[in-house]
mmCIF file of C-alpha atoms in Angstrom:
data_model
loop_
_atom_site.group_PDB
_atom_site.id
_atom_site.type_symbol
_atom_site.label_atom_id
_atom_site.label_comp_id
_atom_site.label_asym_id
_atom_site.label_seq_id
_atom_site.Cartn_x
_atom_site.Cartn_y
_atom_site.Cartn_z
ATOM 1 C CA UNK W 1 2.560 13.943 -12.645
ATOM 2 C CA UNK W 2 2.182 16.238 -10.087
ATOM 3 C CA UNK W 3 4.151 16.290 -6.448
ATOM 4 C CA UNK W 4 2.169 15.722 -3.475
ATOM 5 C CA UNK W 5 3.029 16.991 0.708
ATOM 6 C CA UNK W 6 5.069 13.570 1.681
ATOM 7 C CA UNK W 7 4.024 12.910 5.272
ATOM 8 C CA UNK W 8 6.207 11.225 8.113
ATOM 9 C CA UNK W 9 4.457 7.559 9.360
ATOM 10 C CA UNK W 10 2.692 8.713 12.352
ATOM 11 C CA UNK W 11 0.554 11.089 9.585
ATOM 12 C CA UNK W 12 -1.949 8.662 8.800
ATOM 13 C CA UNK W 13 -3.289 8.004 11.954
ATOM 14 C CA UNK W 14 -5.019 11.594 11.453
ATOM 15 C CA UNK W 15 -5.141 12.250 8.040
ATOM 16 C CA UNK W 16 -8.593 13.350 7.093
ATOM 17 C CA UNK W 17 -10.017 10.318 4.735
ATOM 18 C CA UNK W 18 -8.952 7.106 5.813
ATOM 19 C CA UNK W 19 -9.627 3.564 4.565
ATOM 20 C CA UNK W 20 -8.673 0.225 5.607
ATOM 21 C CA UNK W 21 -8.574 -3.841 6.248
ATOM 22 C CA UNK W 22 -7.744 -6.461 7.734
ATOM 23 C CA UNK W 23 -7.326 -10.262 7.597
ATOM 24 C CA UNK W 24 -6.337 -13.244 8.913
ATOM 25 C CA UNK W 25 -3.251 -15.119 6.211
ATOM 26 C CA UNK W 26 -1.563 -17.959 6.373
ATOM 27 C CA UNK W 27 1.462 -17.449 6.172
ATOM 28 C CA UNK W 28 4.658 -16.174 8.789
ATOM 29 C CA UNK W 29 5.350 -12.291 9.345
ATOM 30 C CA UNK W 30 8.416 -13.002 7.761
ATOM 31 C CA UNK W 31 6.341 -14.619 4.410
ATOM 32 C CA UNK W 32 3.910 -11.940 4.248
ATOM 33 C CA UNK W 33 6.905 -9.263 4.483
ATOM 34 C CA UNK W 34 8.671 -10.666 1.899
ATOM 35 C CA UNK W 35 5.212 -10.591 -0.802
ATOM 36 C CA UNK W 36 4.919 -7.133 0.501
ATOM 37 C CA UNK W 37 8.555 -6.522 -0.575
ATOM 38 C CA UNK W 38 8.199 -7.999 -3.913
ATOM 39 C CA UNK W 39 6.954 -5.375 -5.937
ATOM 40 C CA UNK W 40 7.150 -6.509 -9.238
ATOM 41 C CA UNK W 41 4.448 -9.035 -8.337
ATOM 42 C CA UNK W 42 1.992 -6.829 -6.656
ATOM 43 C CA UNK W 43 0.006 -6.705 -9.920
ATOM 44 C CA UNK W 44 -0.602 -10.696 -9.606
ATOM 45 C CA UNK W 45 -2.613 -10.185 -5.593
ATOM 46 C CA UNK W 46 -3.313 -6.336 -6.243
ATOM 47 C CA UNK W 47 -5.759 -6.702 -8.981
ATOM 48 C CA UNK W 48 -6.125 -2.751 -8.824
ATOM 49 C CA UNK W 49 -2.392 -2.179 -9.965
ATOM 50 C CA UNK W 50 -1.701 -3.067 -13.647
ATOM 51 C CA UNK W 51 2.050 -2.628 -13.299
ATOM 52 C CA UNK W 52 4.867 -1.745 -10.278
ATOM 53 C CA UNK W 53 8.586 -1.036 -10.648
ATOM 54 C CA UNK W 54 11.519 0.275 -8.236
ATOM 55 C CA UNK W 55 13.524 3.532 -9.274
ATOM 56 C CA UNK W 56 16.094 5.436 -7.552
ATOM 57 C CA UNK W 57 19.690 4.455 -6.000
ATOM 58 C CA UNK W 58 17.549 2.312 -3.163
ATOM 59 C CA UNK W 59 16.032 -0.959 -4.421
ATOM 60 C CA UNK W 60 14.593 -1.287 -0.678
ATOM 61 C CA UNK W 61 14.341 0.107 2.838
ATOM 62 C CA UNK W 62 13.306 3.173 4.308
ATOM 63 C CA UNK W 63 13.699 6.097 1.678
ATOM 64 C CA UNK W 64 13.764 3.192 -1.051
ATOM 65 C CA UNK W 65 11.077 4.661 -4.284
ATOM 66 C CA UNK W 66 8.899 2.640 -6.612
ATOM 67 C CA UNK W 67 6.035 3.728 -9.293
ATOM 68 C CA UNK W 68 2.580 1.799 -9.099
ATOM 69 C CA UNK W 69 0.543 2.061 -12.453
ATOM 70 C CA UNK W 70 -3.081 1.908 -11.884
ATOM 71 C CA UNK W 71 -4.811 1.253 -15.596
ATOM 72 C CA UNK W 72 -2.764 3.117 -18.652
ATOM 73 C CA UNK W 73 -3.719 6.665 -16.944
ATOM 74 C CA UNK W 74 -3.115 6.487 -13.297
ATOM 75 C CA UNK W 75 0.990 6.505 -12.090
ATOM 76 C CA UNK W 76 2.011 7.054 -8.501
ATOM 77 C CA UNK W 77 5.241 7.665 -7.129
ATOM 78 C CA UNK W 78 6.196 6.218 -3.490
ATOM 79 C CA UNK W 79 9.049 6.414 -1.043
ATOM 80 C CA UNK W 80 9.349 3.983 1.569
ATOM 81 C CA UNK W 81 9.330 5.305 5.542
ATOM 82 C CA UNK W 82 8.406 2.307 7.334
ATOM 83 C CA UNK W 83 10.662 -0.858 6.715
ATOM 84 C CA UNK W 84 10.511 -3.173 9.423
ATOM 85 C CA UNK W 85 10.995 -6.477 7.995
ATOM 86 C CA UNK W 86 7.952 -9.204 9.534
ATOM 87 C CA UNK W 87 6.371 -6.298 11.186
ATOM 88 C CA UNK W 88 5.690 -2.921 9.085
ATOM 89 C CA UNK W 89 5.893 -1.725 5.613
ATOM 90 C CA UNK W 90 4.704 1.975 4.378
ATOM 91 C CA UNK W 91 4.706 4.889 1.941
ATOM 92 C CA UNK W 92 4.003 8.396 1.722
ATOM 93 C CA UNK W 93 2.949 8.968 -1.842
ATOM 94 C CA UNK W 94 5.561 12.029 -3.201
ATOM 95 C CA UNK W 95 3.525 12.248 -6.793
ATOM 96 C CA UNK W 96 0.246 11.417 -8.858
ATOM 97 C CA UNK W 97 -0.858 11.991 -11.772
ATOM 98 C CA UNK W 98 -4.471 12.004 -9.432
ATOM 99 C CA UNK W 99 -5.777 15.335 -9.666
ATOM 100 C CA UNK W 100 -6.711 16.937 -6.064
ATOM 101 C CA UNK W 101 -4.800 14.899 -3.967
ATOM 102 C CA UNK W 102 -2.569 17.111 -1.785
ATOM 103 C CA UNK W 103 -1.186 14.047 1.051
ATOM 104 C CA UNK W 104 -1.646 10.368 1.031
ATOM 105 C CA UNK W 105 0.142 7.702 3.003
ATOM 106 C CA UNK W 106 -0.139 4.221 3.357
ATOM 107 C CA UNK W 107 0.969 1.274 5.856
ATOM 108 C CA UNK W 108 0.431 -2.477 6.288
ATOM 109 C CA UNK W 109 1.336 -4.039 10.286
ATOM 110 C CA UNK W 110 1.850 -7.766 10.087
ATOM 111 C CA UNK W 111 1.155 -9.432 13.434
ATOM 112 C CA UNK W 112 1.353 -13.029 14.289
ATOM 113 C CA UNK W 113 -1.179 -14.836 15.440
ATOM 114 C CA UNK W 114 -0.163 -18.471 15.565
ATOM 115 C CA UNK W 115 2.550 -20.560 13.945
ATOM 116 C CA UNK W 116 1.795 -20.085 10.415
ATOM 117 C CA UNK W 117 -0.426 -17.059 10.588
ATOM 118 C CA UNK W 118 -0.389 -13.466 10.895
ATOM 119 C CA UNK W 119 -2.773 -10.330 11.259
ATOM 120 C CA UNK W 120 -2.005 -8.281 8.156
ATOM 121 C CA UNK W 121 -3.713 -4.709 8.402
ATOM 122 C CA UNK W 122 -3.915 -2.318 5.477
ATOM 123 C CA UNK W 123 -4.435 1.208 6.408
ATOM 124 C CA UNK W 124 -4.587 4.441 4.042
ATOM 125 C CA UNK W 125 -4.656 8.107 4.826
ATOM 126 C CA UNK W 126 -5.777 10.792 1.987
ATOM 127 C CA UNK W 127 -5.929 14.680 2.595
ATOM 128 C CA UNK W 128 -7.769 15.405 -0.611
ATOM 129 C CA UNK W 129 -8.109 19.196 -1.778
ATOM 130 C CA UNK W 130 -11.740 20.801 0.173
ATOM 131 C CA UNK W 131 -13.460 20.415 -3.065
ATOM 132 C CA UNK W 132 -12.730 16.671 -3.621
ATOM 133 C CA UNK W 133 -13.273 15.372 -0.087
ATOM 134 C CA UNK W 134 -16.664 14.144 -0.150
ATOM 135 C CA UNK W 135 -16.057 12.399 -3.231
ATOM 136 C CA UNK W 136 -12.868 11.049 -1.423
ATOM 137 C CA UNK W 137 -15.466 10.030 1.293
ATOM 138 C CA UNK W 138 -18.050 8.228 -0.783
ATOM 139 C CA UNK W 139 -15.470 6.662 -2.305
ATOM 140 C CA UNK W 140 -14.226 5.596 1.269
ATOM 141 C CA UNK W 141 -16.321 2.224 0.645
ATOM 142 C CA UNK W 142 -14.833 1.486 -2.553
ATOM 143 C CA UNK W 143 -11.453 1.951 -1.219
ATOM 144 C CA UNK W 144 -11.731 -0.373 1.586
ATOM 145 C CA UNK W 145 -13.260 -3.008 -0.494
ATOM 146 C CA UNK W 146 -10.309 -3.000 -2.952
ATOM 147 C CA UNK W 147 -8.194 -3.205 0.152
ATOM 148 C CA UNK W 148 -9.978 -6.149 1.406
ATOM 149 C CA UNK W 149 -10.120 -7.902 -2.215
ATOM 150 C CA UNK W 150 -6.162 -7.317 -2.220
ATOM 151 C CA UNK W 151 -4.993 -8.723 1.157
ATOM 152 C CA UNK W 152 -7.340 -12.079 -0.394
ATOM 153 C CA UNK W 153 -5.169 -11.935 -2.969
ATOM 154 C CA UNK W 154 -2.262 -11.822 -0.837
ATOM 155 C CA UNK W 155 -3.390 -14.856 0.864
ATOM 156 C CA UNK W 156 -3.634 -16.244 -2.339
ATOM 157 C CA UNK W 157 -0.433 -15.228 -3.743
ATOM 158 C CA UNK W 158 1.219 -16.582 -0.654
ATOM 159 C CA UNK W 159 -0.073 -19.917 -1.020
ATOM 160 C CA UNK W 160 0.336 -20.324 -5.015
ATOM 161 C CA UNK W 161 4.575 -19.351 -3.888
ATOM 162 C CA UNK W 162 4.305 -22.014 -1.404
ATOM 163 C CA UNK W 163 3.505 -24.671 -3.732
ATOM 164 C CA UNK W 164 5.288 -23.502 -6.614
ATOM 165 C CA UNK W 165 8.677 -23.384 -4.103
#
């Protein structure tokens, strides 16, 4: 694992590769906060991540870390700098075992948009090494598409916890 350039929030609005979505769910701000804040069960709605777990003194809230395991290969290590419970949620990425990242930061803004549903937006920053980005931007589409496929399975997630409660 290697440590990355961790980047304060307002980064990714002009980091050089960015990828994103966004959908309609029904469910409350407050709902959609909470699945966000439930790590352990990203796996279930993030098909991409095979496993997620919290380290460090901070379980959650801003400066709060977790690890996301992508396949048996792939581990990324995150510290929370947005925390706004029903409204924002973000990371800056402080180490990957992805070779020629050098920044990457992520954020999701939950906005409601009727009783029972919000706006949930995904955005994702990358500052690749020179040599990687244009494989970083081919791979643009792929990103946003696993992006899209997750916040479906958010909606999905969200629902299966509604009924199961």
């Amino acid at each position: 694992m290697r440590s990355l350039t961790p980047q304060p929030p307002e980064w990714i609005d002009t980091a050089a590769v960015q990828a994103d979505a966004t959908r309609e769910v029904a469910a409350t701000p407050d709902e959609v906060f909470a699945a966000l804040a439930d790590h352990e069960t990203w796996p279930e709605w993030f098909t991409a991540l095979s496993k997620v777990e919290r380290f460090g003194e901070l379980h959650e809230g801003v400066g709060s870390n977790r690890r996301v395991h992508i396949g048996s290969k792939v581990s990324i290590e995150e510290e929370f700098n947005i925390w706004e419970p029903g409204q924002a949620w973000g990371f800056t990425i402080i180490a990957a075992s992805i070779p020629g990242l050098r920044s990457m930061n992520e954020r999701v803004t939950i906005e409601a948009v009727g009783t029972d549903r919000s706006r949930v937006t995904y955005l994702m920053g990358i500052d690749p090494q020179p040599w990687l980005r244009p494989l970083v931007v081919l791979a643009r589409r792929r990103l946003t598409k696993e992006l899209s496929a997750a916040l479906e399975g958010l909606d999905a997630h969200i629902a299966r916890s509604r009924h199961s409660a």
